[in-house]
Coordinates of C-alpha atoms and ligand atoms in Angstrom, one line a residue:
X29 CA -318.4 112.5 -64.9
X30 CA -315.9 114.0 -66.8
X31 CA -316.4 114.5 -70.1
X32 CA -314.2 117.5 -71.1
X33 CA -310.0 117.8 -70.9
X34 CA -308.9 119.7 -68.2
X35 CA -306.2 121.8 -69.8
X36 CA -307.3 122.2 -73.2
X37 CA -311.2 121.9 -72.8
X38 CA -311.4 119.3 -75.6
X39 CA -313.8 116.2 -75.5
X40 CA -312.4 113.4 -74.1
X41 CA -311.8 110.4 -76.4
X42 CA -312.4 106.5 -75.2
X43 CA -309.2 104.9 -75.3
X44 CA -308.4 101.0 -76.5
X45 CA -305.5 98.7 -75.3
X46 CA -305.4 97.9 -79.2
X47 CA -302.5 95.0 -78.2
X48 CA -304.9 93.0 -76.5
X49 CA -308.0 93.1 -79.0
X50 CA -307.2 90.1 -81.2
X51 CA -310.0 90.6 -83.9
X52 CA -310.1 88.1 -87.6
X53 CA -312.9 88.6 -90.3
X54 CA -313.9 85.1 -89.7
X55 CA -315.3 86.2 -86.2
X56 CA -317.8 88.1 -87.2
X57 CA -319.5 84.9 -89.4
X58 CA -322.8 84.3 -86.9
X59 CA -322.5 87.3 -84.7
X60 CA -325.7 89.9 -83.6
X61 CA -326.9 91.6 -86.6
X62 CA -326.3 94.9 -85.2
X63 CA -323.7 97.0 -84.3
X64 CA -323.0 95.4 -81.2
X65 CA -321.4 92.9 -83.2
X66 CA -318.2 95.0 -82.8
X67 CA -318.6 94.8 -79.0
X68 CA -314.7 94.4 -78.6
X69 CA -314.3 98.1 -80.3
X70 CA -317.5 99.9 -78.2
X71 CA -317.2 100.8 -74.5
X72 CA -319.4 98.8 -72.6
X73 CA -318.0 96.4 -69.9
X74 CA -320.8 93.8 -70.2
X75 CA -322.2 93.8 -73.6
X76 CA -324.3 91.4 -72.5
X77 CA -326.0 94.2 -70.9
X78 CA -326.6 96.6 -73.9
X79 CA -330.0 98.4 -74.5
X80 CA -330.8 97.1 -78.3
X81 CA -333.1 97.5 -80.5
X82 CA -331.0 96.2 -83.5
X83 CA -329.2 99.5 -84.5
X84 CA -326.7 99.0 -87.2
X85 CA -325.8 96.4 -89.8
X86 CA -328.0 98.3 -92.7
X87 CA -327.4 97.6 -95.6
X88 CA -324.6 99.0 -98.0
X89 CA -326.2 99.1 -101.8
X90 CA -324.0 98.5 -105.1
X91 CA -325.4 101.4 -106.8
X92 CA -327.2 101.0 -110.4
X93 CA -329.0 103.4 -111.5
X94 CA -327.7 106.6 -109.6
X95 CA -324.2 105.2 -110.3
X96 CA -325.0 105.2 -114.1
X97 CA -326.7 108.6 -114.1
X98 CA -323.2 110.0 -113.0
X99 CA -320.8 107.7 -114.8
X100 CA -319.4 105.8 -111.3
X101 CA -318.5 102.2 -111.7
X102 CA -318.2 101.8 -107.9
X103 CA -320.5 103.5 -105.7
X104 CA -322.2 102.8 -102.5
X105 CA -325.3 103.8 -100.7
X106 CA -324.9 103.2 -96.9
X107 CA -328.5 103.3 -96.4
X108 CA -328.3 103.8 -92.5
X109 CA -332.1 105.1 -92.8
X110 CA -333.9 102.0 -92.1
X111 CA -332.4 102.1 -88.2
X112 CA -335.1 101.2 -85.5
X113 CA -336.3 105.3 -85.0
X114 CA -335.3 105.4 -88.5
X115 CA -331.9 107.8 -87.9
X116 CA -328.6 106.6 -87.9
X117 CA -328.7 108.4 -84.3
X118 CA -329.7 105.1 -82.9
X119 CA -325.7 104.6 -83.4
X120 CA -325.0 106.7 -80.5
X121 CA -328.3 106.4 -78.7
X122 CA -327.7 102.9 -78.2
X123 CA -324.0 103.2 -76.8
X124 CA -325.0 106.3 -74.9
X125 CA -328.0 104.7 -73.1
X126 CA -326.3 101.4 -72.4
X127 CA -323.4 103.1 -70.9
X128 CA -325.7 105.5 -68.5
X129 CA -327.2 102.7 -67.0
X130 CA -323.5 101.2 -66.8
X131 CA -322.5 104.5 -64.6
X132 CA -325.5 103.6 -62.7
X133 CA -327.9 106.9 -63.8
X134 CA -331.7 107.0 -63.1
X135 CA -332.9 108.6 -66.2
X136 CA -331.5 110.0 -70.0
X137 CA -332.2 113.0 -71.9
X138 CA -331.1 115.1 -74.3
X139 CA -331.7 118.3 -76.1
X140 CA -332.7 118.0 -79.7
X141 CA -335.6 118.7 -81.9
X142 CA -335.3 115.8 -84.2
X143 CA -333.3 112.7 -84.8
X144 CA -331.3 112.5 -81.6
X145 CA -334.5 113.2 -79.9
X146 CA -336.4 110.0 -81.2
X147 CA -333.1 107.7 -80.9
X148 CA -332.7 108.4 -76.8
X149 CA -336.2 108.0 -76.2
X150 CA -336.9 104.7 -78.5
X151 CA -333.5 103.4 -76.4
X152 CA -335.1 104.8 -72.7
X153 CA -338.5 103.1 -73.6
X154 CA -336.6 99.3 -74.4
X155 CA -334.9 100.0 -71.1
X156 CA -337.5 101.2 -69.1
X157 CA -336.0 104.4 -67.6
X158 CA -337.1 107.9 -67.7
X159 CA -336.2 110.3 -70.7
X160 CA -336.1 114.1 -71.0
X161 CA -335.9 115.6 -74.5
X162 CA -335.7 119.2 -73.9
X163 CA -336.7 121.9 -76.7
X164 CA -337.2 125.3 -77.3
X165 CA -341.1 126.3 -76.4
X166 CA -341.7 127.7 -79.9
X167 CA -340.9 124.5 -81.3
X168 CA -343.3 123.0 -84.7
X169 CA -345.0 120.0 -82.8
X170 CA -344.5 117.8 -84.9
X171 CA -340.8 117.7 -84.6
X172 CA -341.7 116.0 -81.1
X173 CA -344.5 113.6 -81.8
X174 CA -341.8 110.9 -82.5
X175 CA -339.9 111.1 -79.0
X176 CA -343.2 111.8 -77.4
X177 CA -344.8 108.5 -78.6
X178 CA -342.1 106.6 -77.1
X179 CA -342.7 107.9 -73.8
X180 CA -340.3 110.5 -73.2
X181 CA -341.1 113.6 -70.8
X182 CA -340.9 116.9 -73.7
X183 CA -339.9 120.1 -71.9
X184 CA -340.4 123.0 -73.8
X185 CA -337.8 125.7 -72.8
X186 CA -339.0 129.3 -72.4
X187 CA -336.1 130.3 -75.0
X188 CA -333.8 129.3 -77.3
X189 CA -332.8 125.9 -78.3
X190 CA -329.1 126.9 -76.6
X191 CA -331.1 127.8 -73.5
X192 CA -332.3 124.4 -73.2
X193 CA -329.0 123.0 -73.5
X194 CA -327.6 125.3 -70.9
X195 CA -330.5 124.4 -68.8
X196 CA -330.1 120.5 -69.1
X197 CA -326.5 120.2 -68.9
X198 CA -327.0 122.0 -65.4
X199 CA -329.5 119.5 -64.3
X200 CA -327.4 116.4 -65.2
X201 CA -325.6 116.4 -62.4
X202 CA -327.7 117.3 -59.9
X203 CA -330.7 115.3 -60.8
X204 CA -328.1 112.3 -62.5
X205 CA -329.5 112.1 -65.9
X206 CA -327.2 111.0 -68.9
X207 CA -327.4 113.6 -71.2
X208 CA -326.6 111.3 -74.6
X209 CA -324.7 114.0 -76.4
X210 CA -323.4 115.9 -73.3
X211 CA -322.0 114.3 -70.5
X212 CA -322.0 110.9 -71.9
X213 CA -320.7 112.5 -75.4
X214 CA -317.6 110.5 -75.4
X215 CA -319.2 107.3 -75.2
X216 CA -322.1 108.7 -77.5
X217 CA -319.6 109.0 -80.8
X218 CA -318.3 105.3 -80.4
X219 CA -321.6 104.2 -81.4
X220 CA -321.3 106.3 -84.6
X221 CA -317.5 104.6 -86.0
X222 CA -319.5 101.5 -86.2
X223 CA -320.5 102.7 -89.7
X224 CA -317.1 102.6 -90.9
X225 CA -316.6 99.0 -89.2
X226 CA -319.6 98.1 -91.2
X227 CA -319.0 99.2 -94.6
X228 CA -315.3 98.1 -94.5
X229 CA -317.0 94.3 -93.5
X230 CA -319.3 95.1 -96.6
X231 CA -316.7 95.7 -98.7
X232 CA -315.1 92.1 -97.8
X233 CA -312.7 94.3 -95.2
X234 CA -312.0 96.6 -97.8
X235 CA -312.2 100.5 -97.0
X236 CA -314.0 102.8 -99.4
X237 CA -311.5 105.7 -101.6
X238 CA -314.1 108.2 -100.7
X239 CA -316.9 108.7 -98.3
X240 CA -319.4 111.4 -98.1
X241 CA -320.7 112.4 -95.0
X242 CA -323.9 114.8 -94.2
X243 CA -322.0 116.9 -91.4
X244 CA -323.5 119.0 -88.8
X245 CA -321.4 119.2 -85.2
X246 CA -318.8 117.3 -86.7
X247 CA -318.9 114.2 -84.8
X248 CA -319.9 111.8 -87.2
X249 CA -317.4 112.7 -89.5
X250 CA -315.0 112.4 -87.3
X251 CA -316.7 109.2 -85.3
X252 CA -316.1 107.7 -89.1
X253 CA -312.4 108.4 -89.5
X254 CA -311.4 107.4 -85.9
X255 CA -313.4 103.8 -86.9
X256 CA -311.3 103.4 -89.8
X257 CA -308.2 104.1 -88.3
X258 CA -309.2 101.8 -85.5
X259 CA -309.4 98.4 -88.2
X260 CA -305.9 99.6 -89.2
X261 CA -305.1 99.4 -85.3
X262 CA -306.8 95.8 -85.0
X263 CA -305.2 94.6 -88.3
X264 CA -309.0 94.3 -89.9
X265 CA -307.9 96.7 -92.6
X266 CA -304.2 96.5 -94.3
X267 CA -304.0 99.9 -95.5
X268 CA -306.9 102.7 -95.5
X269 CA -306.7 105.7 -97.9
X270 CA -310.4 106.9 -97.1
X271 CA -310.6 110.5 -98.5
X272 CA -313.9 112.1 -96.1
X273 CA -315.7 114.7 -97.4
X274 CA -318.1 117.0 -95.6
X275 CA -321.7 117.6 -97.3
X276 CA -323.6 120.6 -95.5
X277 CA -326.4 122.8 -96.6
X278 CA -325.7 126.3 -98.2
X279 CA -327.2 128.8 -95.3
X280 CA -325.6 126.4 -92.5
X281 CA -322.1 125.1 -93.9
X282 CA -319.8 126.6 -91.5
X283 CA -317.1 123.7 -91.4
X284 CA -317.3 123.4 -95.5
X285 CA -317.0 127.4 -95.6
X286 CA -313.2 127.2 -93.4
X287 CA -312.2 124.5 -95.5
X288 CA -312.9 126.6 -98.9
X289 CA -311.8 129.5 -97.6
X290 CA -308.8 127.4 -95.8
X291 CA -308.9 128.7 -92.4
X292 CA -307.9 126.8 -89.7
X293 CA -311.0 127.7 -87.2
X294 CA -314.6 127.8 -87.7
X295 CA -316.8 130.5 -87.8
X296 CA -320.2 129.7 -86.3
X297 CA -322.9 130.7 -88.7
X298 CA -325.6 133.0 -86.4
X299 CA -329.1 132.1 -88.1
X300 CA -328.9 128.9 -89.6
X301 CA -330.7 128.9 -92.9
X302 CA -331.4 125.8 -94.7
X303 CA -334.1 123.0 -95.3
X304 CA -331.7 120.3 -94.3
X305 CA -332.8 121.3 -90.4
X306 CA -331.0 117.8 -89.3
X307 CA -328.0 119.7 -90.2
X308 CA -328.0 123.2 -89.3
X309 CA -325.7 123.5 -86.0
X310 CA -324.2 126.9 -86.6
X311 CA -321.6 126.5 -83.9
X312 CA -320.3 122.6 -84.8
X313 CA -318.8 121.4 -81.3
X314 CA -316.7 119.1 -83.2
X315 CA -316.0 121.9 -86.5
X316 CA -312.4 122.1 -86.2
X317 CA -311.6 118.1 -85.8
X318 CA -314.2 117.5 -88.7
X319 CA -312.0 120.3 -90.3
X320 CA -308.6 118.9 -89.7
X321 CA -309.7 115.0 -90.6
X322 CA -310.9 116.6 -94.0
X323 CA -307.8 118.3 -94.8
X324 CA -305.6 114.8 -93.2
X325 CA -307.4 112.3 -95.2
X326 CA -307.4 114.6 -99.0
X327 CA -311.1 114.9 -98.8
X328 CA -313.6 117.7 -99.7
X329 CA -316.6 119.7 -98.3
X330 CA -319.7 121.1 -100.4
X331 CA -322.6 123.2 -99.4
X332 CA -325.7 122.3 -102.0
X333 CA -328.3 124.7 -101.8
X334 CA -332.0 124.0 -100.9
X335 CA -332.9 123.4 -104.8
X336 CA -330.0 120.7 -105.0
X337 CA -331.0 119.1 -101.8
X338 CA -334.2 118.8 -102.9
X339 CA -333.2 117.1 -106.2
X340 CA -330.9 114.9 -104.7
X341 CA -333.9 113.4 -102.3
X342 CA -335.9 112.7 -105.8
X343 CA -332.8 111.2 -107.7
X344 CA -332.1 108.7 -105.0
X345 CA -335.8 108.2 -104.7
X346 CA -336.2 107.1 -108.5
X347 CA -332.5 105.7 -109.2
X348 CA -332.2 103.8 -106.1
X349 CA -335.8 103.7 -104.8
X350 CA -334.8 104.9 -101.0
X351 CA -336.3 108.0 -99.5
X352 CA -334.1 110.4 -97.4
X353 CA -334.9 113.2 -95.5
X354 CA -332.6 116.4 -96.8
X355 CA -329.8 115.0 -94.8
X356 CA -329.5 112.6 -97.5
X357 CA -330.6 114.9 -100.0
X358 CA -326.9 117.2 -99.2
X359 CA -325.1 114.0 -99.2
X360 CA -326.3 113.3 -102.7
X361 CA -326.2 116.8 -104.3
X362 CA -322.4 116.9 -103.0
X363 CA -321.6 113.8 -104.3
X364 CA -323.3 114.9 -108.0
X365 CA -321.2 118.6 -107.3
X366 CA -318.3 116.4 -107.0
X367 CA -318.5 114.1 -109.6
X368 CA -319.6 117.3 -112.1
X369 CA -316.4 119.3 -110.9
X370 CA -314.0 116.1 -111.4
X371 CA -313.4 115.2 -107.9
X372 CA -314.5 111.9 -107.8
X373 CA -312.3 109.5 -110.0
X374 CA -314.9 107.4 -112.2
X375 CA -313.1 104.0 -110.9
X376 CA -313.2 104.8 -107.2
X377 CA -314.8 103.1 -104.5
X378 CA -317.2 105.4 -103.2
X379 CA -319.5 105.7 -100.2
X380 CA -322.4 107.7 -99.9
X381 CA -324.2 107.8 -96.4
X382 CA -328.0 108.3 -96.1
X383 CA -328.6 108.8 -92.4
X384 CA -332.0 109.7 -92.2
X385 CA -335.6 108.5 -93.5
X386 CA -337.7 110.1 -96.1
X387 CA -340.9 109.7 -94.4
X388 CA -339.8 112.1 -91.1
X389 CA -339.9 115.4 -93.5
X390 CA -342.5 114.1 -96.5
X391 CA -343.5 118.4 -96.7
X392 CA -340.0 119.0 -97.9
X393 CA -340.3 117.5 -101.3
X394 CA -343.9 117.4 -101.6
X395 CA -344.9 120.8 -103.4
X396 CA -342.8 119.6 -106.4
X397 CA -344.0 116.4 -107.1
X398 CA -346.1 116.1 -109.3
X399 CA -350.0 116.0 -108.9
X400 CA -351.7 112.5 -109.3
X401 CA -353.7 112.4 -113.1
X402 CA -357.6 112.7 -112.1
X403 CA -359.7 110.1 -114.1
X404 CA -363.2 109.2 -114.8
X405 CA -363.8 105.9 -113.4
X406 CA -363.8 104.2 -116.7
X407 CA -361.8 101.7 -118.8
X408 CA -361.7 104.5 -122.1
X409 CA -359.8 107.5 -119.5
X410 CA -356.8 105.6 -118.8
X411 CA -355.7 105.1 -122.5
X412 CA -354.0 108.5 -122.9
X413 CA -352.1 107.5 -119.8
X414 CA -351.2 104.0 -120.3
X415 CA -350.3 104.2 -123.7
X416 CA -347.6 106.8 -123.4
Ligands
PLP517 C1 -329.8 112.6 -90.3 C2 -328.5 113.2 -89.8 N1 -327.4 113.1 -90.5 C3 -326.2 113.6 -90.1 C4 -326.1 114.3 -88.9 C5 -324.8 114.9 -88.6 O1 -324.3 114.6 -87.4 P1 -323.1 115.3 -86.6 O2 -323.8 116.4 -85.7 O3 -322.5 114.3 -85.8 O4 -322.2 116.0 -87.6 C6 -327.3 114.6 -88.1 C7 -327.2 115.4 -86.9 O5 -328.1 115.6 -86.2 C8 -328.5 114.0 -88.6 O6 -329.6 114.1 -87.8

């Protein structure tokens, strides 16, 4: 399966006869509430035939109280958290899967030690076909319970987590797994664009002036452009002017590092530092196309350290009451780093995506919360605490 361009080496891109997708708002009244709803745009022949377990279609908040705290009048939450394994990799996972069993594969894998890992196996269990989630061996076990419960066959790796790529990629062809995010990695972003399709719908076909985007390989961000673009294509959208910012963690912010320092390539980053582990790809497959759709579109990239990722998890806890994991936390503090330094206008339409759940990395935030009042189990203890 071919999944890299011959001369250049490039990933391959799934093409659209955009002439003969005829697409109105008014079609989408009554469609599937997830994001096979866009099954004209996705490339599956037989949607029909899609593994889904309702990815997509979250819902996009009107922001209150975090809006208020920084003086936006239009701000978003894209709260793509509350997806089936709770990531928005479910995006891809679902495409990816669907479209393995299209080409007629036995089994899926991928290698991960999170998100990606849980997505690809929740999708192999509702379709009944083998998964492989290879790791590295000296992995924390807990970052495997999740694909583990679903069913999925974990194979530690005597090595590094690049070593179990290496290893898996090999095996793909010979044993005919689709491997989500490798061989199947063109069909893999489609799934991702859908969350520009849906917050443009949201928006009553509207696109956003801004959207920030936690960034790791790059994909996503650039998954998100190529969606918008694409309603432009289908005459969905009129016009888009969608500036896309980058939001990394300081100690792995290799693609927002180039675009400060305004180089045109990326410099991996050799030992990732940061608590936003979702995030920290040092060598982004996808850097220097997340790097050029920054610089194309007029938007920014940030790199919040560890104390502002932290804080931006509790101020979307309590101003919005939804729990990220630091993903969301670096989406947050670069928005807040943006608004402080007069990037954001205060009357722009902005989107802020949360792509992961709280509850998959409670340790991160918990040593600074604070401790729950002990009380005597009488009436008389609480008034000190009640009255406040
Ligand atoms: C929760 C979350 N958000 C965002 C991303 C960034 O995705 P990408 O690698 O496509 O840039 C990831 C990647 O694993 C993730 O797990």
């Amino acid at each position: 399966m071919r999944h890299l361009c011959d001369e250049c080496f490039g990933p391959v891109e799934v093409a659209y006869d955009y002439d003969k997708i005829k697409l109105t708002p008014s079609m989408f009244y009554g469609r599937v509430k997830s994001l096979w709803r866009y099954h004209e745009l996705l490339p599956l022949r037989d949607p029909a035939k899609a593994v889904d377990l309702g990815a997509g279609f979250t819902p996009l908040h009107r922001s209150i109280g975090l809006a208020e705290r920084l003086g936006l009048k239009n701000l978003y939450i894209k709260n793509d958290s509350v997806n089936p394994s709770f990531s928005f990799k479910d995006r891809p996972a679902t495409v990816a899967v669907s479209k393995s069993i299209e080409f007629g594969l036995q089994a899926v894998g991928c290698p991960s030690t999170g998100n990606l890992a849980a997505a690809t196996a929740a999708h192999a269990a509702r379709a009944q076909i083998p998964c492989y989630i290879f790791v590295p061996a000296d992995i924390e076990p807990t970052k495997i319970i999740q694909a583990s419960v679903y069913g999925a066959q974990v194979v530690a790796v005597k090595g590094t987590y690049d070593d179990a790529n290496r290893i898996l990629t090999q095996a793909a062809d010979i044993y005919r797994i689709g491997v989500v995010n490798v061989n199947i990695r063109s069909y893999y972003v489609e799934g991702s664009k859908t969350l520009a399709f849906e917050v443009a719908e949201q928006l009553g076909w509207r696109a956003p002036d801004h959207a920030i985007v936690p960034t790791a390989s790059g994909a996503l961000l650039c998954a998100i452009s190529k969606g918008f673009d694409e309603l432009i294509e289908v005459n969905l959208l009129e016009e888009c002017g969608t500036k896309i910012t980058a939001a990394q963690g300081y100690g792995c912010a290799p693609i927002a590092d180039a675009f400060k320092k305004g180089d045109e390539m990326v410099t991996p980053v050799e030992k990732p530092k940061t608590i936003a582990k979702s995030l920290a790809i040092g060598d982004p497959g996808d850097g220097i196309y997340a790097l050029r759709k920054i610089r194309k579109t007029g938007g920014y990239a940030e790199d919040p350290t560890d104390q502002e990722i932290i804080d931006g998890i509790r101020l979307l806890a309590k101003t919005e009451g939804i729990f990220t994991e630091p993903a969301g936390g670096v989406s947050i503090a670069t928005l807040k780093r943006m608004v402080d330094d007069g990037r954001i206008d205060r009357d722009e339409t902005v989107v802020c995506y949360i792509t992961g759940n709280g509850l998959k990395t409670p340790e991160v935030v918990a040593s600074q919360l604070p401790k729950p009042l002990v009380v005597d189990p009488e009436i008389q203890a609480l008034a000190p605490i009640l009255s406040r």
